[in-house]
XYZ file of C-alpha atoms in Angstrom:
600
model
C -11.673 -68.072 -0.951
C -13.635 -69.314 -5.622
C -15.698 -72.155 -5.011
C -13.004 -74.086 -6.850
C -10.515 -73.745 -4.326
C -8.901 -76.679 -1.808
C -9.937 -76.455 1.488
C -6.607 -77.652 3.120
C -4.730 -75.698 0.619
C -6.703 -72.484 1.876
C -5.649 -74.217 5.867
C -2.216 -73.803 4.627
C -2.354 -70.291 4.283
C -2.970 -69.129 6.351
C -1.362 -70.844 8.938
C 1.999 -70.307 7.172
C 0.379 -66.258 7.290
C 0.604 -66.610 11.567
C 4.068 -68.410 12.086
C 4.743 -65.018 9.535
C 2.959 -63.138 12.651
C 3.838 -64.686 15.441
C 7.388 -66.472 14.923
C 8.262 -63.557 11.666
C 9.238 -67.473 10.348
C 8.086 -68.072 6.163
C 6.679 -71.412 6.254
C 5.103 -72.794 2.430
C 1.313 -74.457 2.224
C 3.357 -77.380 2.526
C 5.824 -76.658 6.132
C 1.973 -76.250 7.499
C 0.919 -79.723 6.795
C -2.329 -80.113 6.651
C -3.552 -82.905 6.840
C -7.760 -84.367 7.380
C -8.643 -85.627 10.432
C -9.779 -88.638 11.550
C -14.128 -88.730 13.206
C -12.525 -89.210 16.650
C -10.615 -85.976 17.106
C -13.435 -83.428 16.441
C -12.065 -81.537 13.887
C -11.978 -81.826 10.302
C -8.428 -80.268 9.911
C -5.407 -80.607 12.079
C -2.173 -79.027 11.946
C 1.003 -80.884 12.146
C 3.232 -77.835 11.865
C 4.257 -76.949 15.881
C 6.527 -79.715 15.683
C 8.981 -78.588 12.943
C 9.297 -75.243 13.924
C 9.280 -75.689 17.428
C 12.638 -78.023 16.516
C 13.696 -75.261 14.993
C 13.332 -72.655 17.323
C 13.887 -74.495 20.034
C 10.755 -74.460 22.186
C 8.035 -76.406 23.264
C 5.489 -77.336 20.438
C 2.984 -77.390 22.544
C 4.171 -73.488 23.239
C 4.397 -72.809 19.711
C 1.073 -74.245 18.392
C -0.270 -71.892 20.905
C 0.984 -68.669 20.122
C -0.129 -70.087 16.303
C -3.747 -69.930 17.503
C -3.222 -66.330 19.175
C -2.019 -65.196 15.701
C -4.258 -66.964 13.419
C -6.850 -65.229 10.982
C -9.366 -67.707 10.330
C -12.586 -66.638 12.057
C -14.186 -66.786 8.330
C -13.778 -69.944 7.764
C -13.836 -71.535 11.085
C -14.447 -72.802 14.742
C -11.668 -71.149 17.374
C -9.049 -73.519 16.846
C -7.958 -76.079 19.272
C -4.285 -77.704 20.177
C -4.359 -80.695 20.620
C -1.689 -83.624 22.359
C 2.117 -83.196 21.541
C 0.940 -79.688 19.863
C -1.211 -80.564 16.739
C -3.851 -77.417 16.140
C -7.227 -78.740 15.386
C -9.355 -77.060 12.655
C -12.856 -76.837 12.686
C -14.338 -75.783 10.105
C -17.729 -73.420 10.250
C -20.842 -75.534 9.295
C -22.498 -71.363 7.840
C -19.026 -71.494 5.643
C -19.362 -75.292 4.769
C -23.340 -74.098 3.033
C -22.423 -71.629 1.438
C -19.394 -73.137 -0.118
C -21.791 -76.359 -0.968
C -24.457 -73.782 -2.826
C -21.655 -72.727 -4.785
C -20.672 -76.482 -5.463
C -23.585 -76.795 -6.030
C -24.642 -74.314 -9.297
C -21.238 -75.894 -10.857
C -21.236 -78.765 -12.941
C -18.149 -79.707 -12.678
C -18.848 -79.554 -8.732
C -15.996 -77.924 -7.489
C -13.463 -79.747 -9.400
C -11.548 -76.590 -11.115
C -9.935 -77.389 -15.192
C -6.405 -77.474 -15.519
C -4.789 -74.134 -15.637
C -1.768 -75.582 -17.879
C -3.280 -78.472 -20.363
C -0.848 -81.228 -20.408
C -0.697 -82.704 -24.036
C -0.732 -87.056 -22.507
C 0.090 -89.140 -23.984
C -1.401 -92.621 -22.160
C 0.278 -96.225 -23.285
C -1.760 -98.893 -22.542
C -3.652 -103.021 -22.744
C -1.108 -103.738 -25.000
C -1.963 -107.094 -25.894
C -0.227 -109.091 -29.042
C -1.829 -110.926 -32.082
C -3.018 -114.147 -31.564
C -3.491 -114.678 -28.428
C -6.480 -113.991 -26.752
C -6.684 -111.501 -23.936
C -6.047 -112.863 -20.372
C -6.075 -111.580 -16.810
C -2.736 -110.092 -16.822
C -3.694 -108.099 -19.040
C -6.552 -106.638 -16.876
C -4.582 -103.779 -15.518
C -3.179 -102.694 -17.642
C -6.581 -101.656 -19.607
C -8.110 -100.754 -16.403
C -5.667 -98.674 -14.825
C -4.499 -96.552 -18.153
C -8.210 -96.370 -18.420
C -9.156 -94.160 -15.087
C -6.077 -92.290 -16.107
C -7.779 -91.029 -19.471
C -10.540 -90.163 -18.188
C -9.433 -87.932 -15.165
C -7.453 -86.276 -17.354
C -9.680 -85.868 -20.197
C -11.853 -83.713 -17.421
C -9.374 -82.274 -15.459
C -8.882 -80.609 -19.227
C -6.451 -81.658 -20.236
C -5.445 -83.567 -24.027
C -4.872 -86.996 -24.475
C -4.003 -89.719 -26.835
C -4.816 -92.948 -26.133
C -2.500 -95.332 -27.350
C -2.496 -99.097 -27.933
C 0.822 -100.706 -28.678
C -0.452 -104.175 -29.422
C 2.369 -106.944 -29.871
C 1.667 -107.313 -33.616
C 5.033 -108.160 -35.555
C 8.806 -110.009 -34.936
C 9.605 -113.492 -35.348
C 6.968 -114.680 -32.845
C 4.823 -114.109 -36.347
C 7.426 -115.415 -38.012
C 6.704 -119.078 -35.920
C 3.460 -118.194 -36.590
C 2.480 -117.708 -39.790
C 5.305 -120.752 -41.051
C 3.185 -122.584 -38.904
C -0.538 -121.615 -40.134
C 1.428 -123.033 -43.029
C 3.012 -125.902 -43.614
C -0.163 -126.880 -41.579
C -2.152 -126.187 -45.087
C -3.580 -122.928 -43.472
C -4.543 -119.988 -46.215
C -4.688 -116.331 -46.171
C -7.704 -115.158 -48.793
C -9.280 -113.155 -48.333
C -12.584 -113.161 -47.046
C -11.154 -114.416 -43.714
C -8.419 -116.072 -42.610
C -9.640 -120.054 -43.156
C -7.664 -123.504 -42.618
C -8.013 -125.503 -47.193
C -11.357 -126.821 -45.988
C -12.970 -124.367 -44.986
C -13.359 -123.725 -41.524
C -13.556 -120.399 -40.573
C -10.674 -119.508 -37.212
C -10.823 -118.465 -34.358
C -8.647 -116.996 -31.716
C -8.471 -120.297 -29.497
C -7.453 -121.055 -32.736
C -5.126 -118.823 -33.233
C -3.561 -119.556 -29.423
C -3.630 -123.254 -30.323
C -1.951 -122.605 -33.708
C 0.314 -120.386 -31.102
C 1.045 -122.318 -28.188
C 2.648 -125.252 -31.310
C 4.475 -122.815 -33.352
C 6.480 -122.212 -30.285
C 7.603 -126.116 -29.422
C 8.148 -126.914 -33.139
C 10.174 -123.408 -32.610
C 11.892 -123.819 -29.785
C 12.556 -128.005 -30.822
C 13.419 -127.770 -33.743
C 16.648 -126.817 -35.458
C 14.663 -126.789 -38.919
C 11.361 -124.867 -38.584
C 13.479 -122.110 -36.244
C 15.391 -121.579 -39.708
C 12.510 -121.248 -41.792
C 10.623 -119.133 -39.432
C 13.096 -116.571 -39.582
C 13.122 -116.673 -42.666
C 9.053 -116.204 -43.122
C 9.963 -113.436 -40.896
C 12.539 -111.883 -43.320
C 9.154 -112.483 -45.716
C 6.902 -110.751 -44.107
C 9.280 -107.150 -43.430
C 10.157 -107.657 -47.286
C 6.412 -107.066 -48.206
C 6.089 -110.774 -49.537
C 2.122 -111.502 -50.748
C 1.042 -114.208 -49.043
C 2.990 -114.243 -45.995
C 1.434 -110.106 -46.048
C -1.649 -110.650 -46.442
C -2.273 -113.923 -43.920
C -0.507 -111.655 -41.709
C -3.150 -108.821 -41.930
C -5.563 -111.496 -41.310
C -4.678 -112.484 -38.746
C -3.914 -108.934 -36.596
C -7.664 -107.722 -37.990
C -8.694 -111.872 -35.884
C -7.080 -110.215 -33.092
C -8.410 -106.828 -33.527
C -12.602 -108.203 -33.442
C -11.712 -109.802 -30.013
C -10.086 -107.196 -28.068
C -12.852 -105.283 -28.782
C -15.563 -107.117 -27.690
C -13.163 -107.631 -24.416
C -13.075 -103.511 -24.341
C -17.048 -102.673 -24.951
C -17.589 -105.073 -22.859
C -15.039 -104.477 -19.842
C -16.118 -100.605 -20.815
C -13.238 -98.770 -21.069
C -12.742 -96.404 -23.871
C -10.650 -97.867 -26.542
C -11.178 -97.772 -30.241
C -10.248 -99.163 -33.290
C -8.134 -95.891 -34.018
C -6.197 -96.155 -30.343
C -4.086 -99.305 -32.396
C -1.372 -98.792 -33.189
C 1.189 -101.665 -33.276
C 4.539 -102.433 -33.322
C 4.788 -102.682 -36.768
C 3.926 -99.541 -38.038
C 7.229 -97.941 -36.386
C 9.251 -100.933 -38.365
C 10.295 -98.417 -41.257
C 11.607 -95.892 -38.362
C 13.537 -98.176 -37.300
C 16.868 -98.144 -38.809
C 16.650 -94.892 -39.184
C 16.337 -94.391 -35.175
C 19.592 -96.908 -35.008
C 21.554 -94.067 -37.123
C 19.919 -90.956 -35.207
C 22.051 -92.728 -32.571
C 25.043 -93.690 -34.129
C 25.749 -90.523 -34.791
C 25.486 -89.047 -32.787
C 27.568 -91.523 -30.591
C 25.898 -93.061 -28.383
C 24.857 -96.256 -30.198
C 28.160 -99.058 -30.424
C 29.638 -102.526 -31.393
C 29.402 -104.985 -28.810
C 30.058 -109.048 -29.712
C 28.238 -107.840 -33.015
C 25.250 -105.946 -31.815
C 24.521 -102.663 -32.186
C 23.678 -100.938 -28.101
C 23.622 -98.278 -26.195
C 25.016 -97.905 -22.285
C 23.117 -95.120 -20.916
C 25.138 -93.486 -17.995
C 23.848 -94.789 -14.719
C 22.946 -98.314 -15.527
C 25.404 -101.508 -14.063
C 24.998 -104.852 -13.767
C 25.326 -107.163 -10.127
C 28.683 -107.368 -11.731
C 29.136 -103.837 -12.370
C 29.782 -104.077 -15.786
C 27.827 -101.190 -18.019
C 24.175 -102.348 -18.647
C 23.710 -102.438 -22.749
C 20.632 -101.880 -24.120
C 20.361 -103.492 -27.451
C 19.525 -101.458 -30.784
C 19.468 -104.366 -33.048
C 20.552 -107.801 -32.838
C 24.097 -109.363 -33.645
C 21.383 -110.687 -37.430
C 20.259 -107.219 -38.191
C 16.645 -107.625 -37.045
C 15.429 -104.627 -33.840
C 14.959 -105.405 -30.847
C 11.907 -103.768 -28.353
C 13.705 -101.381 -27.808
C 14.516 -99.530 -31.440
C 10.980 -99.783 -31.006
C 10.100 -97.865 -27.957
C 12.507 -95.179 -28.431
C 10.719 -95.390 -31.837
C 7.702 -94.603 -30.469
C 9.226 -91.298 -27.343
C 10.393 -89.703 -31.129
C 7.358 -90.132 -32.943
C 4.815 -88.821 -29.914
C 6.865 -86.350 -28.878
C 8.065 -84.694 -32.134
C 4.980 -85.640 -34.400
C 2.591 -85.957 -32.067
C 3.956 -82.452 -29.943
C 3.444 -84.752 -26.379
C 4.211 -83.185 -23.412
C 3.905 -85.862 -21.193
C 4.193 -89.837 -21.759
C 2.333 -92.049 -19.294
C 3.183 -95.563 -19.867
C 0.646 -98.870 -18.045
C 2.966 -101.436 -18.072
C 3.601 -104.045 -14.808
C 5.956 -103.467 -12.689
C 8.805 -106.203 -14.176
C 9.488 -103.768 -17.040
C 11.112 -100.901 -14.226
C 14.437 -101.049 -15.873
C 13.196 -101.697 -19.359
C 11.656 -98.723 -18.736
C 13.763 -96.664 -16.731
C 17.424 -97.369 -19.838
C 14.830 -96.521 -22.469
C 14.647 -93.110 -20.740
C 17.739 -92.872 -20.293
C 18.569 -93.741 -24.006
C 15.603 -91.254 -24.942
C 16.617 -88.363 -22.918
C 20.879 -88.217 -24.293
C 19.371 -88.497 -27.197
C 17.290 -85.288 -27.382
C 13.411 -87.185 -27.742
C 13.141 -86.603 -24.390
C 13.572 -82.718 -23.954
C 12.928 -80.167 -20.862
C 9.882 -80.049 -19.910
C 9.261 -82.934 -21.852
C 7.988 -86.168 -19.469
C 7.734 -89.577 -19.517
C 6.539 -92.250 -16.041
C 6.175 -95.455 -16.068
C 2.756 -96.304 -14.876
C 3.860 -99.544 -12.499
C 1.031 -102.449 -11.402
C 1.828 -105.682 -9.738
C 0.373 -109.266 -9.927
C -3.116 -109.844 -9.634
C -3.650 -113.185 -7.375
C -5.804 -115.836 -6.221
C -7.323 -117.054 -2.996
C -4.250 -118.811 -2.817
C -1.601 -116.223 -3.125
C -0.181 -117.114 -6.334
C -1.195 -115.889 -10.073
C -4.777 -116.298 -11.283
C -4.723 -119.204 -13.420
C -6.672 -121.575 -14.710
C -6.612 -125.015 -13.011
C -5.287 -126.366 -16.481
C -2.377 -124.165 -15.186
C -3.434 -121.810 -17.935
C -3.476 -117.633 -17.786
C -7.824 -117.215 -16.966
C -9.641 -116.277 -20.080
C -10.140 -112.241 -19.716
C -13.324 -112.302 -21.068
C -14.295 -115.939 -18.958
C -13.220 -114.272 -16.440
C -15.572 -110.570 -17.116
C -18.624 -113.688 -18.246
C -18.256 -114.739 -15.448
C -18.731 -111.799 -13.311
C -21.870 -110.173 -15.002
C -23.172 -113.937 -13.929
C -22.529 -113.546 -10.508
C -23.879 -110.423 -10.514
C -27.495 -111.536 -11.824
C -27.225 -113.638 -8.813
C -26.453 -111.437 -5.899
C -28.671 -109.726 -7.943
C -31.688 -111.944 -8.226
C -31.020 -112.781 -4.569
C -31.888 -109.138 -3.314
C -34.670 -108.199 -5.782
C -37.693 -107.182 -3.830
C -36.478 -106.900 -0.644
C -35.860 -102.704 -0.341
C -37.993 -100.566 -2.767
C -34.126 -99.321 -5.103
C -35.212 -101.993 -8.045
C -38.134 -102.078 -10.051
C -38.311 -105.654 -11.633
C -36.158 -108.414 -12.643
C -32.689 -107.645 -12.381
C -31.281 -107.108 -16.743
C -28.082 -107.995 -18.588
C -27.130 -104.553 -18.469
C -27.943 -104.081 -14.696
C -26.174 -107.413 -13.961
C -23.446 -106.040 -16.284
C -22.801 -102.491 -14.447
C -22.546 -104.458 -10.753
C -20.273 -107.745 -12.169
C -17.825 -105.109 -14.135
C -17.460 -102.782 -11.846
C -17.344 -104.938 -9.063
C -13.899 -106.303 -11.128
C -12.828 -102.719 -12.192
C -13.328 -101.394 -8.425
C -11.248 -104.307 -6.670
C -8.371 -103.330 -8.571
C -7.743 -100.032 -8.328
C -9.347 -99.384 -4.274
C -5.784 -100.747 -4.240
C -2.082 -98.861 -4.172
C -1.288 -100.458 -8.171
C 1.704 -101.057 -7.184
C 1.011 -104.051 -5.354
C -0.733 -107.234 -6.541
C -4.169 -107.692 -4.918
C -5.336 -111.497 -4.512
C -9.468 -111.656 -6.837
C -12.156 -113.278 -5.197
C -15.493 -112.736 -6.352
C -17.412 -113.386 -3.157
C -15.480 -110.144 -1.616
C -15.458 -107.585 -4.958
C -19.521 -108.234 -4.688
C -20.302 -107.828 -1.487
C -22.817 -105.099 -0.104
C -20.606 -104.091 2.792
C -17.322 -102.536 2.857
C -14.722 -101.536 -0.152
C -17.109 -102.486 -3.184
C -17.857 -100.845 -5.283
C -21.278 -102.202 -5.292
C -21.542 -99.942 -1.698
C -20.932 -96.740 -3.381
C -22.926 -98.053 -6.109
C -26.056 -99.079 -3.480
C -25.201 -95.057 -2.356
C -26.147 -93.761 -5.248
C -29.118 -96.124 -5.578
C -30.279 -94.955 -1.845
C -29.885 -90.836 -2.393
C -31.802 -90.872 -5.445
C -34.409 -92.711 -4.449
C -34.911 -90.731 -1.606
C -35.342 -88.263 -4.249
C -36.959 -90.261 -6.155
C -40.430 -91.243 -2.851
C -39.975 -86.715 -2.281
C -41.028 -85.961 -5.971
C -39.560 -82.549 -5.547
C -35.354 -81.502 -5.037
C -33.746 -79.269 -3.149
C -33.964 -75.527 -3.231
C -30.225 -74.835 -3.430
C -29.854 -73.602 0.243
C -28.609 -75.561 3.106
C -29.092 -75.817 7.289
C -26.721 -77.599 8.866
C -27.780 -78.612 12.367
C -26.303 -82.332 12.940
C -23.033 -83.182 13.693
C -24.093 -85.515 10.460
C -24.843 -83.231 7.876
C -21.620 -81.560 8.461
C -19.450 -84.624 8.073
C -21.151 -85.167 4.620
C -20.631 -82.482 4.425
C -16.692 -81.791 4.291
C -16.696 -85.196 2.437
C -18.896 -83.397 -0.267
C -15.965 -81.219 -0.284
C -13.307 -83.600 -0.580
C -13.514 -84.391 -4.458
C -11.361 -81.842 -6.091
C -8.891 -82.597 -3.394
C -8.582 -86.123 -4.826
C -8.453 -86.197 -8.187
C -6.289 -84.277 -7.488
C -4.541 -86.366 -5.652
C -5.161 -88.938 -8.365
C -3.007 -87.289 -10.845
C 0.133 -86.044 -8.438
C 1.444 -89.811 -9.084
C -2.056 -92.575 -10.851
C -2.540 -93.698 -8.336
C -7.616 -93.477 -8.565
C -7.291 -95.574 -5.411
C -6.461 -92.632 -3.690
C -10.135 -91.600 -5.055
C -11.904 -94.791 -4.433
C -11.018 -94.293 -1.443
C -12.134 -91.021 -1.146
C -15.834 -92.635 -2.526
C -15.856 -94.369 -0.204
C -15.335 -92.538 2.507
C -18.043 -90.194 1.506
C -20.579 -93.563 0.841
C -19.681 -93.702 4.915
C -20.624 -90.552 5.763
C -24.039 -90.308 3.469
C -24.713 -94.173 5.233
C -24.800 -91.720 9.203
C -26.605 -88.894 7.435
C -29.265 -91.058 6.122
C -29.448 -93.012 9.168
C -29.932 -90.707 11.451
C -31.654 -87.248 9.810
C -34.736 -87.381 9.330
C -35.094 -85.703 5.560
C -38.507 -86.629 4.145
C -39.978 -87.022 7.627
C -38.580 -83.459 8.368
C -41.259 -80.707 9.646
C -39.132 -77.813 8.801
C -38.895 -77.188 5.141
C -35.117 -75.163 5.006
C -34.786 -78.689 6.775
C -36.567 -81.437 4.286
C -35.051 -79.327 1.394
C -31.666 -79.129 2.338
C -31.534 -82.839 3.800
C -32.766 -83.316 -0.377
C -30.060 -81.428 -1.708
C -27.175 -83.373 0.594
C -28.762 -86.384 -1.616
C -28.189 -84.879 -3.921
C -24.888 -83.239 -4.547
C -23.745 -86.835 -3.206
C -24.924 -88.643 -5.797
C -23.542 -85.921 -8.702
C -20.653 -86.684 -6.617
C -21.197 -90.442 -5.829
C -21.785 -90.523 -10.527
C -18.691 -88.500 -11.475
C -16.959 -90.642 -9.132
C -17.573 -93.736 -10.592
C -17.721 -92.349 -13.874
C -14.572 -91.040 -13.523
C -13.547 -94.595 -11.989
C -14.618 -96.228 -15.412
C -17.608 -97.736 -13.468
C -21.589 -97.165 -13.882
C -24.271 -95.826 -11.562
C -27.700 -97.383 -11.945
C -30.279 -94.900 -10.867
C -32.167 -98.044 -9.727
C -30.205 -101.302 -7.312
C -31.685 -104.025 -5.360
C -30.186 -103.813 -1.654
C -30.954 -104.857 2.321
C -34.107 -104.445 3.639
C -33.756 -100.301 5.942
C -35.536 -97.366 6.345
C -37.446 -95.549 3.672
C -36.770 -91.793 4.788
């Protein structure tokens, strides 16, 4: 078994071999049904294969399990296996084997996580705010989930191209620019200003957008002028285009401020807005027409992908050109797929977008497949997510009923973290001085990210600063504290482990097993792009470390080999927690104030 092999897969292979020898049945590793065991079972893993095999053979599942155990060749890896309950096979890893494996991953910069054997070229479309609008809490999940996916993919050796597909084109900009011009705004070189010379901020643009929307919806004459302004924009009218460029620049400066505070990987060069595809849209429609996919319906040009029908049973259209000759988001998304696969050479496309857009993406992907733009060997996935709710169970909003500004939420997280740290500083030997802004940011922003990522992304979650900043429970603060505690022990020891391990106590055994499960946790994340699987793993590791810390004297261990081994466990724990938190985009401060506890 190599350093990089997954434990569960190796155990599954051993059970499959036993099935062939004892029962003359060929089963796959997956059919061996290896599961991580709960602590109360007294083992590390369980195989549930006997139940399914017993049904095939028409025999007792305990009897089949006993025969599998008799045929298992697993002495080098596990202690003698046991049959439990209706036919579970309990597997407990040998401590000598665990010690050897810990030594191996201690020498591995990747901590046992293998790089991808077949690297993929992945385009990740995420965040996607709109120009001339402030980012709000609705942009939080796409940005955080997409960032985590990129970090894990890159760590595993895949080539990742980030795409921030901002809304910067179309009718909204016609009405916005028309409103601004009619209010006396101009766009000279040097910034978006009114004639009186005021600098314009993103908040001003928000207000103008709301005013423009009200006029567009209630004033037919203004709506007509706004549509004409869109034509002017698309036709390259200098004044209109100049003001649009200033709007985009002002908005991008706001986006970058949020991204910097949030600590995500998105950069200016990752922005490829809807406007970037404008010139490609006529060709996209022409190609669909030549293929016989685009047909006229009620004056619009539509594609009716196979298998999509409405409640009335009629085929659902994907509109690629409107009656007035304009194009839609559907057309732009098709152009993006065509470019990302054809020009960027992507083998996988990920769209981190809210769950309500599920049907849209299903239809766009179906049309792209029918058109041949999503060919064999290229996958496209909608990474859907639920909503952020307030503690009243409704969409998180301000008292005035507006979506919470993301910059305000993040700044409040930092401020609340500073308050919590100020209360805890000096309570334990884990802090040097009063908390500074950088530490408060690491704690507060980390708490926001972890609260989002630790739940299944497809579900809604309730936003609560009190819960996410708690020192106990499944929070980033708990994980950060566990890491700081491990590093504190190493600082006090003034030395590192020797790279050799001696596992004498049950708490050491449990921590060792937890440390070796990192590759499986990362593999589980990439299976369906659900970061909560990594969060659950890291929380389990921190719990195991806490149990080890309380049960096993480290600096006070009298046996030098045992002391070195326990220091090594602290090193590995810190390494895995730091890596895992980093893959989630969360800092792992070396020092962190916390509640009083044992100093050894």
